[in-house]
PDB file of C-alpha atoms in Angstrom:
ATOM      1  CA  UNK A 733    -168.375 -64.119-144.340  1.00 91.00           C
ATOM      2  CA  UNK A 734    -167.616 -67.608-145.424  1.00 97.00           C
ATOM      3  CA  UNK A 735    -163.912 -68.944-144.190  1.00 98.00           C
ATOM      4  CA  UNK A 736    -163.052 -68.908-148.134  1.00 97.00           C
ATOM      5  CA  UNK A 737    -164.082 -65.224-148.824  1.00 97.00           C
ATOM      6  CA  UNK A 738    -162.124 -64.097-145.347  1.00 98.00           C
ATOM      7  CA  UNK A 739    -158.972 -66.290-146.754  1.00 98.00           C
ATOM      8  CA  UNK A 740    -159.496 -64.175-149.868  1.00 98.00           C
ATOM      9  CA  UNK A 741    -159.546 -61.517-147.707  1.00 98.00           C
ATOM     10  CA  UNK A 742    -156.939 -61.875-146.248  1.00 98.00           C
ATOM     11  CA  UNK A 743    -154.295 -62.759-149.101  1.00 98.00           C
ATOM     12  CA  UNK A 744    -155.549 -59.906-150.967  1.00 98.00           C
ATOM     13  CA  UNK A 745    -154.306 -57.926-148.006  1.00 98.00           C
ATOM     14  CA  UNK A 746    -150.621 -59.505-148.499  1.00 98.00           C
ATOM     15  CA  UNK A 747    -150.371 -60.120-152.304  1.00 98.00           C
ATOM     16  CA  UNK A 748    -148.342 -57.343-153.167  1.00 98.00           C
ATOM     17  CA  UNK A 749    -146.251 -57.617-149.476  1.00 98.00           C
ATOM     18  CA  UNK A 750    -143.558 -60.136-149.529  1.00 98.00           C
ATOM     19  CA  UNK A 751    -142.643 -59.545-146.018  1.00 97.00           C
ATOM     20  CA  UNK A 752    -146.393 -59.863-145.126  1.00 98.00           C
ATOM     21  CA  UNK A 753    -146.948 -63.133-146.977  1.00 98.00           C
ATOM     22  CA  UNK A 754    -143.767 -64.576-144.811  1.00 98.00           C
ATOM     23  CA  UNK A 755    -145.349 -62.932-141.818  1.00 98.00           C
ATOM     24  CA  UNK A 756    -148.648 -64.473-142.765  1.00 98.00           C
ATOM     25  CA  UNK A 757    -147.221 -68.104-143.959  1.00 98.00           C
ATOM     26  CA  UNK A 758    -145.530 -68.325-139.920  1.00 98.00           C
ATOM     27  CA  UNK A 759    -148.974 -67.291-138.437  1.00 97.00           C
ATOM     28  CA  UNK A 760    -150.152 -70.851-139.093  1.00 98.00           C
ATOM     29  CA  UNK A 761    -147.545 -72.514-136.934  1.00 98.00           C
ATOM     30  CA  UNK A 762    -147.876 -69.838-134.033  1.00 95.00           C
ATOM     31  CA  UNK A 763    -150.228 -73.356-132.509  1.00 92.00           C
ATOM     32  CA  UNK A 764    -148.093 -75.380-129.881  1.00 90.00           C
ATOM     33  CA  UNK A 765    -149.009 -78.432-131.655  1.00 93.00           C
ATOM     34  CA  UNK A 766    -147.783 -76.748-135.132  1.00 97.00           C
ATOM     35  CA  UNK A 767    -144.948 -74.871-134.623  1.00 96.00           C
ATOM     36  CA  UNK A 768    -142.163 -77.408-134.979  1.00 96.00           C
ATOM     37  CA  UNK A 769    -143.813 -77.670-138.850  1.00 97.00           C
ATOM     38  CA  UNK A 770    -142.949 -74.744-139.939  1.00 96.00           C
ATOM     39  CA  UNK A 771    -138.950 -75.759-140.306  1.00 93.00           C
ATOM     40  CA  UNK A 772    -139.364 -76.662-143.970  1.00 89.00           C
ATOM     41  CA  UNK A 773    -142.075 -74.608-145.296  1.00 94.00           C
ATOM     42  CA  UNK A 774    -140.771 -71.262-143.852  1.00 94.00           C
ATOM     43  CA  UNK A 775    -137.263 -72.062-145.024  1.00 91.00           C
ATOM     44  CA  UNK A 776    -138.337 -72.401-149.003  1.00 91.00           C
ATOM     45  CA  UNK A 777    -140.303 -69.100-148.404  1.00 95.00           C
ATOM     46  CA  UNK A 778    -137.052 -68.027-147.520  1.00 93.00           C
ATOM     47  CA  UNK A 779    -135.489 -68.851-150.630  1.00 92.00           C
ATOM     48  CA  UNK A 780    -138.246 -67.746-152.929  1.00 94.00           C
ATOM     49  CA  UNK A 781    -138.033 -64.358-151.168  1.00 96.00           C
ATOM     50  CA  UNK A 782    -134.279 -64.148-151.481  1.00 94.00           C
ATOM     51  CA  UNK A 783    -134.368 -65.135-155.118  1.00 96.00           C
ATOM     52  CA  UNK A 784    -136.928 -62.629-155.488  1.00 98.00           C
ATOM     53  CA  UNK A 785    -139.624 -64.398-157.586  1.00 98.00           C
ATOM     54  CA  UNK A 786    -142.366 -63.357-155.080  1.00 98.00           C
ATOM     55  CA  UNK A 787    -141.972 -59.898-155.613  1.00 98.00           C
ATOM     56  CA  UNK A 788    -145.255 -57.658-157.087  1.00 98.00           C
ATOM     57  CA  UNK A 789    -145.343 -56.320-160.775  1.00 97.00           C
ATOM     58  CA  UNK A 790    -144.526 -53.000-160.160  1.00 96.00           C
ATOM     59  CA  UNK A 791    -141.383 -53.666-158.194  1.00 98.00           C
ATOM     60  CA  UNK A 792    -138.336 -52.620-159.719  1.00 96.00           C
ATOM     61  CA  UNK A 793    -137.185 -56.125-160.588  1.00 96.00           C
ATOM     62  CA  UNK A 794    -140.607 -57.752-160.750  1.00 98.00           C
ATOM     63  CA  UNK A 795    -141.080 -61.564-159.497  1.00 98.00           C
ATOM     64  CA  UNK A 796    -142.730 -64.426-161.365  1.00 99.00           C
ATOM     65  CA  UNK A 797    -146.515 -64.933-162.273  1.00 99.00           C
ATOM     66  CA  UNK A 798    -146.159 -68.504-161.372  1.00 99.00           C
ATOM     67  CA  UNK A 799    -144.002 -68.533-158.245  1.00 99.00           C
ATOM     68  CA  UNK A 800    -146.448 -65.862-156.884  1.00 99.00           C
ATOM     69  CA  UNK A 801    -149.686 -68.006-158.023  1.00 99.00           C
ATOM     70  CA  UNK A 802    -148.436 -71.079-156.453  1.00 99.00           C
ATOM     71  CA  UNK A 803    -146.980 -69.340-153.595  1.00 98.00           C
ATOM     72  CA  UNK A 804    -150.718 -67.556-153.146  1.00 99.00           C
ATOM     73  CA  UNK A 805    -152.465 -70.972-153.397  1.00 99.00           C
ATOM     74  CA  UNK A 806    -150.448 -72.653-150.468  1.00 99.00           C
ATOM     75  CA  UNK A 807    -151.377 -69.584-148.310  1.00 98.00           C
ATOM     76  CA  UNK A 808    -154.995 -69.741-149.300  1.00 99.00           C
ATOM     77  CA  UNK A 809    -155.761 -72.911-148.536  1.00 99.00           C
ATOM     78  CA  UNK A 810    -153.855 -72.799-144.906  1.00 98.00           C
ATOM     79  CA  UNK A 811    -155.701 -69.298-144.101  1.00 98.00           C
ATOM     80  CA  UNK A 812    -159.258 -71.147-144.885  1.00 99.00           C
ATOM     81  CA  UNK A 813    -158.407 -74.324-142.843  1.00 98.00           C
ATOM     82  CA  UNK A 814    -157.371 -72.456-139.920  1.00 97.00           C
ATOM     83  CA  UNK A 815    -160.900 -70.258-139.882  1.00 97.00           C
ATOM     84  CA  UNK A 816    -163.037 -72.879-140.999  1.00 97.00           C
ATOM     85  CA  UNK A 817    -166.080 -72.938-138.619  1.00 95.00           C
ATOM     86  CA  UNK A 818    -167.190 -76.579-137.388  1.00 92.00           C
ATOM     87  CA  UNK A 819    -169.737 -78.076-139.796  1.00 93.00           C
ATOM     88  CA  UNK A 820    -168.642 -75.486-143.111  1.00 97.00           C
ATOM     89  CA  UNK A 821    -167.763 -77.061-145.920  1.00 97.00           C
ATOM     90  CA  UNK A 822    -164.181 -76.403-147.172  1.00 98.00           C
ATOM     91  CA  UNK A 823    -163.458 -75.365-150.671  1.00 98.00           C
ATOM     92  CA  UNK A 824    -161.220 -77.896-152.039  1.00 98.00           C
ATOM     93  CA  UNK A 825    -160.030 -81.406-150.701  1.00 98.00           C
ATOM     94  CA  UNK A 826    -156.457 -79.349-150.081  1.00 98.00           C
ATOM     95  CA  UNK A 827    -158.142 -77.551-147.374  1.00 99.00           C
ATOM     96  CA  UNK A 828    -159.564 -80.605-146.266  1.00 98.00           C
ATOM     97  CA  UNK A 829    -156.277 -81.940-145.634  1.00 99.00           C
ATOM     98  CA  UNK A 830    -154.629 -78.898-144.385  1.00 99.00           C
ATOM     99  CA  UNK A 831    -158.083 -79.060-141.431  1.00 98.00           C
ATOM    100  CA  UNK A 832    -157.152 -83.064-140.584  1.00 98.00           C
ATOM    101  CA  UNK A 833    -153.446 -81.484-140.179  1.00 98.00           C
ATOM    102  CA  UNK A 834    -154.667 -78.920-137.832  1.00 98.00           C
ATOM    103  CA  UNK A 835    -156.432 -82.057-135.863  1.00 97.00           C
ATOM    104  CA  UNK A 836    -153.782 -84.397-135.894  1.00 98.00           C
ATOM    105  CA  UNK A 837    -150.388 -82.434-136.591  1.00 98.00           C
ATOM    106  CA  UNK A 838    -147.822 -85.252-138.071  1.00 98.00           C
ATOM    107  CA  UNK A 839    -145.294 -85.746-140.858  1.00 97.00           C
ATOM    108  CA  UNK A 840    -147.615 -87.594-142.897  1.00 98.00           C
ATOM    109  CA  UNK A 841    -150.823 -85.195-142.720  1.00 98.00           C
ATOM    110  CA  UNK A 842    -148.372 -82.215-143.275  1.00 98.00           C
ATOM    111  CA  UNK A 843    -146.787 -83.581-146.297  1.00 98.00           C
ATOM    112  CA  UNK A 844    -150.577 -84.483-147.855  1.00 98.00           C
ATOM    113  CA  UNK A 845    -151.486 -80.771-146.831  1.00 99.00           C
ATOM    114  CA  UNK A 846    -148.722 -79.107-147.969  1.00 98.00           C
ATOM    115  CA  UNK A 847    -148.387 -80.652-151.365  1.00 98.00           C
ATOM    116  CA  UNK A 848    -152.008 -80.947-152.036  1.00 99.00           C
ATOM    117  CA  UNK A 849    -152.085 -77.270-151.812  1.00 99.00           C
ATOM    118  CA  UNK A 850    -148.823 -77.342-154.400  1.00 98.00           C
ATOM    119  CA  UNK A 851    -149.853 -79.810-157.015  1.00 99.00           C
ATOM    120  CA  UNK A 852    -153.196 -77.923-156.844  1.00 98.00           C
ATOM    121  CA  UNK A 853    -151.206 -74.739-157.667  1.00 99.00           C
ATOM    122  CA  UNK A 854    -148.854 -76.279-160.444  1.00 99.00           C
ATOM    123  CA  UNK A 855    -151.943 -77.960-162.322  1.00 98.00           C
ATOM    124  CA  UNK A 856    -154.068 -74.212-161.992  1.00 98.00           C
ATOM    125  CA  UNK A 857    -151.180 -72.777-162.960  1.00 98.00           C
ATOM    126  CA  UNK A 858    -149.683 -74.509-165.944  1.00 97.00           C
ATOM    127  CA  UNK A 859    -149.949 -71.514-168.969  1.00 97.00           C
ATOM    128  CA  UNK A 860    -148.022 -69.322-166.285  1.00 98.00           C
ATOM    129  CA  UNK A 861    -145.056 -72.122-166.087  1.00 98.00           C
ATOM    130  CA  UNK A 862    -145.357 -72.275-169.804  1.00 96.00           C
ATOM    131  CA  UNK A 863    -143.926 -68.426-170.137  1.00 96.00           C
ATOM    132  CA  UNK A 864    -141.066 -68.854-168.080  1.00 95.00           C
ATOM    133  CA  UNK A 865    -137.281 -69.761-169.420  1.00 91.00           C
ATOM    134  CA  UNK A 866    -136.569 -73.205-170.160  1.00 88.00           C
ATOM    135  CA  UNK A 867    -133.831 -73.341-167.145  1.00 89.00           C
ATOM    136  CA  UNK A 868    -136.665 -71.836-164.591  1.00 92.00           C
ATOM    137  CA  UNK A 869    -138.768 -74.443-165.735  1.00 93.00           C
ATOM    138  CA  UNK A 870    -136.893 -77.059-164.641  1.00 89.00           C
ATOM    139  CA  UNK A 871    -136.448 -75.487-161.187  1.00 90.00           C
ATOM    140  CA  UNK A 872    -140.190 -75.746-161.088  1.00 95.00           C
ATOM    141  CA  UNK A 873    -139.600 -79.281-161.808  1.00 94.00           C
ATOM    142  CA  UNK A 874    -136.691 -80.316-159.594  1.00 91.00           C
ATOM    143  CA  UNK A 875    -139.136 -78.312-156.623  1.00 94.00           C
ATOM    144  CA  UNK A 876    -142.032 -80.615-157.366  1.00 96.00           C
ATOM    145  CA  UNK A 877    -140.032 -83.845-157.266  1.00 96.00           C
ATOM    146  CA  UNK A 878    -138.202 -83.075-154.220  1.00 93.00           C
ATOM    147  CA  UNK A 879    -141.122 -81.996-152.183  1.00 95.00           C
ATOM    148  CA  UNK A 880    -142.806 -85.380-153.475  1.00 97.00           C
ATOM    149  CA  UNK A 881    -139.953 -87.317-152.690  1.00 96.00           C
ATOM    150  CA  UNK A 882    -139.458 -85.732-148.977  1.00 95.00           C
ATOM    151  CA  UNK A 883    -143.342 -87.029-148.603  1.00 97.00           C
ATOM    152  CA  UNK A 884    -142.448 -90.759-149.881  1.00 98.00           C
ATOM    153  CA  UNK A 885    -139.620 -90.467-147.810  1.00 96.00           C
ATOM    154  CA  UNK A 886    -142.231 -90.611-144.390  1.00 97.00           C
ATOM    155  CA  UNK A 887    -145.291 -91.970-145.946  1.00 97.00           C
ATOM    156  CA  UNK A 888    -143.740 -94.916-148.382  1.00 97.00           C
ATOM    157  CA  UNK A 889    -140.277 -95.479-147.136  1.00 97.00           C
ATOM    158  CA  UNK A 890    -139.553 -98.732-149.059  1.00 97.00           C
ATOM    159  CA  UNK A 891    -140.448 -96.979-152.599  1.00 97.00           C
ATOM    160  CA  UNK A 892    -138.285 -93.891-151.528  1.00 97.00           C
ATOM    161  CA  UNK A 893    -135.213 -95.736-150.111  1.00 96.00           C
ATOM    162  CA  UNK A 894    -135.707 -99.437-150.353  1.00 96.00           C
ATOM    163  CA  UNK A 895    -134.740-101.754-148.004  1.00 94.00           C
ATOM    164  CA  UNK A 896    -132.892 -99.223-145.902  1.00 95.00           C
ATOM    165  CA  UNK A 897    -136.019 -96.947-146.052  1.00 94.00           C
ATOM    166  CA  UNK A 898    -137.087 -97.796-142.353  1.00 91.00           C
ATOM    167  CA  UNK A 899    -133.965 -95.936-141.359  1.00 90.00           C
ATOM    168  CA  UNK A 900    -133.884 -93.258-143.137  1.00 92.00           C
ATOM    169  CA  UNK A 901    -137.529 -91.642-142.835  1.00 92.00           C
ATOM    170  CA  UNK A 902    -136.408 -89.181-139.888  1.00 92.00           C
ATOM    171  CA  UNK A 903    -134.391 -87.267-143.315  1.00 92.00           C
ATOM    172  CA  UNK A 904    -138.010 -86.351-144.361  1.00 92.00           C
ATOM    173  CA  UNK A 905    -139.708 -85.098-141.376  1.00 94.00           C
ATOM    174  CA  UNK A 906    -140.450 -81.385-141.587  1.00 94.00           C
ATOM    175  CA  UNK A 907    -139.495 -80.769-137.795  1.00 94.00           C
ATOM    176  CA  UNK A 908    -136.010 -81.539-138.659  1.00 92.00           C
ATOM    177  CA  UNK A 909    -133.398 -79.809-140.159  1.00 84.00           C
ATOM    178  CA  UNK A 910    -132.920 -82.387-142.369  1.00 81.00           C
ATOM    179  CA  UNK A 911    -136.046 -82.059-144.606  1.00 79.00           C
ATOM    180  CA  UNK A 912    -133.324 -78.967-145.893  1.00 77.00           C
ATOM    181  CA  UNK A 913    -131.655 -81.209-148.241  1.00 74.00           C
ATOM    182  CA  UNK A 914    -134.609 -82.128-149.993  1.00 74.00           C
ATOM    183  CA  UNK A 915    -136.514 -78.805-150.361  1.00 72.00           C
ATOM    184  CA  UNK A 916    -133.686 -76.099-149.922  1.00 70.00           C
ATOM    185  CA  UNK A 917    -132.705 -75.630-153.685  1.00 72.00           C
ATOM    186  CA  UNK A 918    -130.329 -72.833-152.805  1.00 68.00           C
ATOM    187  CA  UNK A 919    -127.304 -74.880-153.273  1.00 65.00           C
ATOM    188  CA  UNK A 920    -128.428 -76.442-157.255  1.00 67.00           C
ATOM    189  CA  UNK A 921    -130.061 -72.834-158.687  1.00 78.00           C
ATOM    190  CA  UNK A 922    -128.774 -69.390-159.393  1.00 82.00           C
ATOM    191  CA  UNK A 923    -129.982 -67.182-156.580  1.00 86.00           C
ATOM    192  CA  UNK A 924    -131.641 -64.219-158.629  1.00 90.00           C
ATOM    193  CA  UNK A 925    -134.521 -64.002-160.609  1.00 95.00           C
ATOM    194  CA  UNK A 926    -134.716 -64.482-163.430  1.00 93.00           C
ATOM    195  CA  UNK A 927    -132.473 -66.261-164.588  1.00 87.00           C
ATOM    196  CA  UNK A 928    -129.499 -65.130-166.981  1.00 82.00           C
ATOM    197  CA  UNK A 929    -126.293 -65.656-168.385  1.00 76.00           C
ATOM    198  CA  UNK A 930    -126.427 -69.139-167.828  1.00 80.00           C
ATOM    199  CA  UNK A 931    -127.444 -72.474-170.217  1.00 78.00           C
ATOM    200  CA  UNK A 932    -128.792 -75.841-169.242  1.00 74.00           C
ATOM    201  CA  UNK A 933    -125.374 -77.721-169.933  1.00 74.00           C
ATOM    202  CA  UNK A 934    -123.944 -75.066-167.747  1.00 78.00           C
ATOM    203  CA  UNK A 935    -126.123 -75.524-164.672  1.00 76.00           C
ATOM    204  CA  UNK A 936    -125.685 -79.709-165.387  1.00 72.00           C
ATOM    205  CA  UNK A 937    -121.814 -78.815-165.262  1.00 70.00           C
ATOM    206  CA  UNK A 938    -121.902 -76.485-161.913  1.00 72.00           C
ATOM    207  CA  UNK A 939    -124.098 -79.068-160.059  1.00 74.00           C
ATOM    208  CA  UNK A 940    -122.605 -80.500-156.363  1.00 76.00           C
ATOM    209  CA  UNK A 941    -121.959 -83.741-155.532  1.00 79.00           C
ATOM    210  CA  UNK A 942    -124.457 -84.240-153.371  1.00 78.00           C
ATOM    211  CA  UNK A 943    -127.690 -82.782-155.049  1.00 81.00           C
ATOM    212  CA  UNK A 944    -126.170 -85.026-158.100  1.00 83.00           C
ATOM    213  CA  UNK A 945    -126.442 -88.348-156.331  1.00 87.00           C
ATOM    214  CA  UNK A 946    -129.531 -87.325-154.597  1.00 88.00           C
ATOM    215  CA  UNK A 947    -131.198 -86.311-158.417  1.00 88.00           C
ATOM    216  CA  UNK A 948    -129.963 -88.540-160.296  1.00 88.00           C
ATOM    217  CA  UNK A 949    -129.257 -91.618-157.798  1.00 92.00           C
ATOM    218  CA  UNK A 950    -131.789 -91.936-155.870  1.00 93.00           C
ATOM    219  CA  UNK A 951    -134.916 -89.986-156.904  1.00 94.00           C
ATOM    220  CA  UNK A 952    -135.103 -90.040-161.226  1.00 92.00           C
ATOM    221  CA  UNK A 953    -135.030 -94.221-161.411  1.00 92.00           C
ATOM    222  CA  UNK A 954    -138.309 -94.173-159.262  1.00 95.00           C
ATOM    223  CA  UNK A 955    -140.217 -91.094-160.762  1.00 96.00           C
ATOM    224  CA  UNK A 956    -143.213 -92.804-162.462  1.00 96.00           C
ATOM    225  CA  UNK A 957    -143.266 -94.663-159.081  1.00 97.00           C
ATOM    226  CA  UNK A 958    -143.111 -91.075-157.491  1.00 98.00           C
ATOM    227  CA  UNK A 959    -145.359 -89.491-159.257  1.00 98.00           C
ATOM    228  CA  UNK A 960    -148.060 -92.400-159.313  1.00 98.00           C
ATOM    229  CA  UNK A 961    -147.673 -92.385-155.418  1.00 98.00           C
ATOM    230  CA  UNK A 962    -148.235 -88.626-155.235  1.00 98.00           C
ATOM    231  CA  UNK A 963    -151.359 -88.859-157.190  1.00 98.00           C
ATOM    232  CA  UNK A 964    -153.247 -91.641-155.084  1.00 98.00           C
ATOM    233  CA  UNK A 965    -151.891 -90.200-151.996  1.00 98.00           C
ATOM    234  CA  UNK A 966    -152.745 -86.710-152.400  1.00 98.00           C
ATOM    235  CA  UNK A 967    -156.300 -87.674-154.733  1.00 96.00           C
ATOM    236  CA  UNK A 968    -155.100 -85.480-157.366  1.00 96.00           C
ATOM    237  CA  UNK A 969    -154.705 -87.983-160.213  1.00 97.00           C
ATOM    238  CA  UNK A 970    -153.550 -85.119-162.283  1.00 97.00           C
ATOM    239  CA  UNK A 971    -149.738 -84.968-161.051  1.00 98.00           C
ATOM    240  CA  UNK A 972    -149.000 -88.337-162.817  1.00 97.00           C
ATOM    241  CA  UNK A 973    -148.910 -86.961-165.937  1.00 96.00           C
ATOM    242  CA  UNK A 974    -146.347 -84.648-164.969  1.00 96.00           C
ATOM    243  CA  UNK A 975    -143.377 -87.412-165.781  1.00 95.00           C
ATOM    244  CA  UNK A 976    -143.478 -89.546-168.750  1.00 92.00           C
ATOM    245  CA  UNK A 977    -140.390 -92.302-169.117  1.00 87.00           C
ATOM    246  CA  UNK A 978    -138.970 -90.988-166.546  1.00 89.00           C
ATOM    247  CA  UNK A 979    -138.294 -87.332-167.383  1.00 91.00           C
ATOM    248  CA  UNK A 980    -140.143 -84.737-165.673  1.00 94.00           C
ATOM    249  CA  UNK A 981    -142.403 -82.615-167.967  1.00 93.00           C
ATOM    250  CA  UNK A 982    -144.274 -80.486-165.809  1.00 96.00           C
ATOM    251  CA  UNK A 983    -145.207 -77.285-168.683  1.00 92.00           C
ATOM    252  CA  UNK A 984    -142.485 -78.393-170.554  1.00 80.00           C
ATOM    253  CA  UNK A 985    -142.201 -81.384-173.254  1.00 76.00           C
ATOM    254  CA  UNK A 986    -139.565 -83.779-171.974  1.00 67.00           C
ATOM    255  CA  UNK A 987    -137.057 -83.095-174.552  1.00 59.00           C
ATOM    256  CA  UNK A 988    -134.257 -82.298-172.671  1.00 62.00           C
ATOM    257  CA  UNK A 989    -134.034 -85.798-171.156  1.00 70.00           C
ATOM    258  CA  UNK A 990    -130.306 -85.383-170.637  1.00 68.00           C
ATOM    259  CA  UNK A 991    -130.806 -83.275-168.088  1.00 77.00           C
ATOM    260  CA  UNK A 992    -132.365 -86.119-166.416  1.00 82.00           C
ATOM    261  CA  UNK A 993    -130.892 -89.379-167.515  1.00 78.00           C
ATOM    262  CA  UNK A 994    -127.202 -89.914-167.251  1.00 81.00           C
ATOM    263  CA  UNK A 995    -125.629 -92.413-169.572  1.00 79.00           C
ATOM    264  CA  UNK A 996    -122.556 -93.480-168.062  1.00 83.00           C
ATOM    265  CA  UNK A 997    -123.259 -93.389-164.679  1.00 87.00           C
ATOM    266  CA  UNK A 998    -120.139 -93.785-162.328  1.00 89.00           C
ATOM    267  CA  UNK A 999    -118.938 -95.815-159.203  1.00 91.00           C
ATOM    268  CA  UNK A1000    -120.962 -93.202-156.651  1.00 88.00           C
ATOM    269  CA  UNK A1001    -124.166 -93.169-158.640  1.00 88.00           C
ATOM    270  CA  UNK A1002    -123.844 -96.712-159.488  1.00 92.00           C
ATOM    271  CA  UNK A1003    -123.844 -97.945-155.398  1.00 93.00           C
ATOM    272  CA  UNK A1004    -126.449 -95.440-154.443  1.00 92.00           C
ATOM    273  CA  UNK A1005    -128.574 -96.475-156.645  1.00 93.00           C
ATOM    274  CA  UNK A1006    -128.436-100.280-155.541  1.00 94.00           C
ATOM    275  CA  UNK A1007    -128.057 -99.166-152.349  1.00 94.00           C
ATOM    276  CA  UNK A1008    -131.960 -97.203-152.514  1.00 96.00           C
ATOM    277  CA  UNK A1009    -133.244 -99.869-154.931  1.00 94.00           C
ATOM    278  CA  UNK A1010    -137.022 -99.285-154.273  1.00 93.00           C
ATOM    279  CA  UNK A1011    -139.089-102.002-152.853  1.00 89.00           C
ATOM    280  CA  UNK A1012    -142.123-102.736-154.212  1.00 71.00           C
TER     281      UNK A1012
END
């Protein structure tokens, strides 16, 4: 049996088995050289479990197509690197990258493996996006340009943070508990699946101080950038068309830009945006 057909195997095993899919995501980590790795990735799974988008049709309070599909792509491709035989050919280039990770565990081979395997999801997976609610869609939004930006953050400080970029990479490493403030989304997004009861100027209204500057200071001036980076970086040329002027449009026309651009920005979002002014 090819490594691909046992991967398929194997997630057909867990598909319908949240606990088993988190069971199955930590295998890949159980490695000495991998376990410290597993900090960000498990902790999202976390999330997505608690909000309950992972759960299987027939549950009483069924999940979401696309948070399953993308959530089943990730798992895929890190089952087939991890049984690949020496000298088979891998699938995809995600796999690819998910076997140099396996070689030479770092930030920077992570965060190509990991996302390849996401942006590979979101761009297989775009008619499934298209059916969910406008605010879910721009979770699936605000997801992809955090995990991007906690990649630039390690791989292309200067775009991510500017000239204070060389200090400031450690906030992206996926060993850390840090990488939590970037891909932890449980302190933006309602908590339940799906979503109800609550508008777009509502959510814009209840959002923290923190995930605010982070959003709006620091990552949307530089998401062409972000996105541009992401698609040479990960050789899925794809992703770039994701963001046009600015405004994130992943399954979604970017209509809503005032969910991204603020007008009258003020004092805080003013400094740390000169502060993170990328450098080019």
């Amino acid at each position: 049996m090819s490594a691909e057909d046992l991967a398929a195997e194997r997630i057909g095993a867990v598909r319908d088995d949240v606990g088993a899919r988190f069971r199955l995501a930590g295998e890949f980590y159980r490695s000495p050289g991998r376990r410290r790795f597993a900090r960000g990735e498990l902790s999202f799974l976390r999330w997505e479990l608690q909000r309950g988008v992972l759960e299987p049709p027939g549950a009483a309070r069924p999940g979401s197509p696309w948070w399953r599909a993308v959530n089943e792509r990730l798992l895929r491709d890190k089952v087939e690197a991890d049984v690949l035989r020496p000298g088979e050919q891998a699938s995809s280039r995600a796999v690819e990258l998910w076997v140099a990770f396996t070689r030479r565990p770092s930030p920077e081979t992570w965060y190509r493996a990991h996302n390849a395997s996401i942006v590979a999801g979101y761009l297989a997976h775009q008619d499934l996006a298209r059916r969910e609610v406008p605010l879910e869609r721009l979770m699936i939004n605000v997801s992809l340009l955090r995990a991007l930006y906690a990649h630039a953050l390690v791989a292309a400080p200067g775009l991510a943070m500017g000239r204070i970029g060389a200090v400031t990479r450690f906030l992206g490493d996926p060993r850390f508990g840090t990488v939590g403030l970037f891909l932890n989304l449980c302190r933006v997004f309602p908590q339940r699946y799906p979503v109800r009861d609550m508008s777009l100027p509502e959510l814009i209204a209840a959002e923290r101080v923190l995930p605010r500057l982070l959003d709006h200071g620091v990552i949307c001036p530089r998401l062409t950038d972000l996105y541009a980076f992401a698609a040479s970086t990960l050789d899925q040329p794809g992703v770039a068309e994701f963001v046009v002027n600015e405004v994130p449009c992943y399954a979604d026309p970017p209509q809503d830009s005032y969910a991204w651009h603020i007008e009258h920005p003020d004092l805080a979002l003013r400094l740390v945006r000169g502060v993170t002014k990328p450098v080019r």
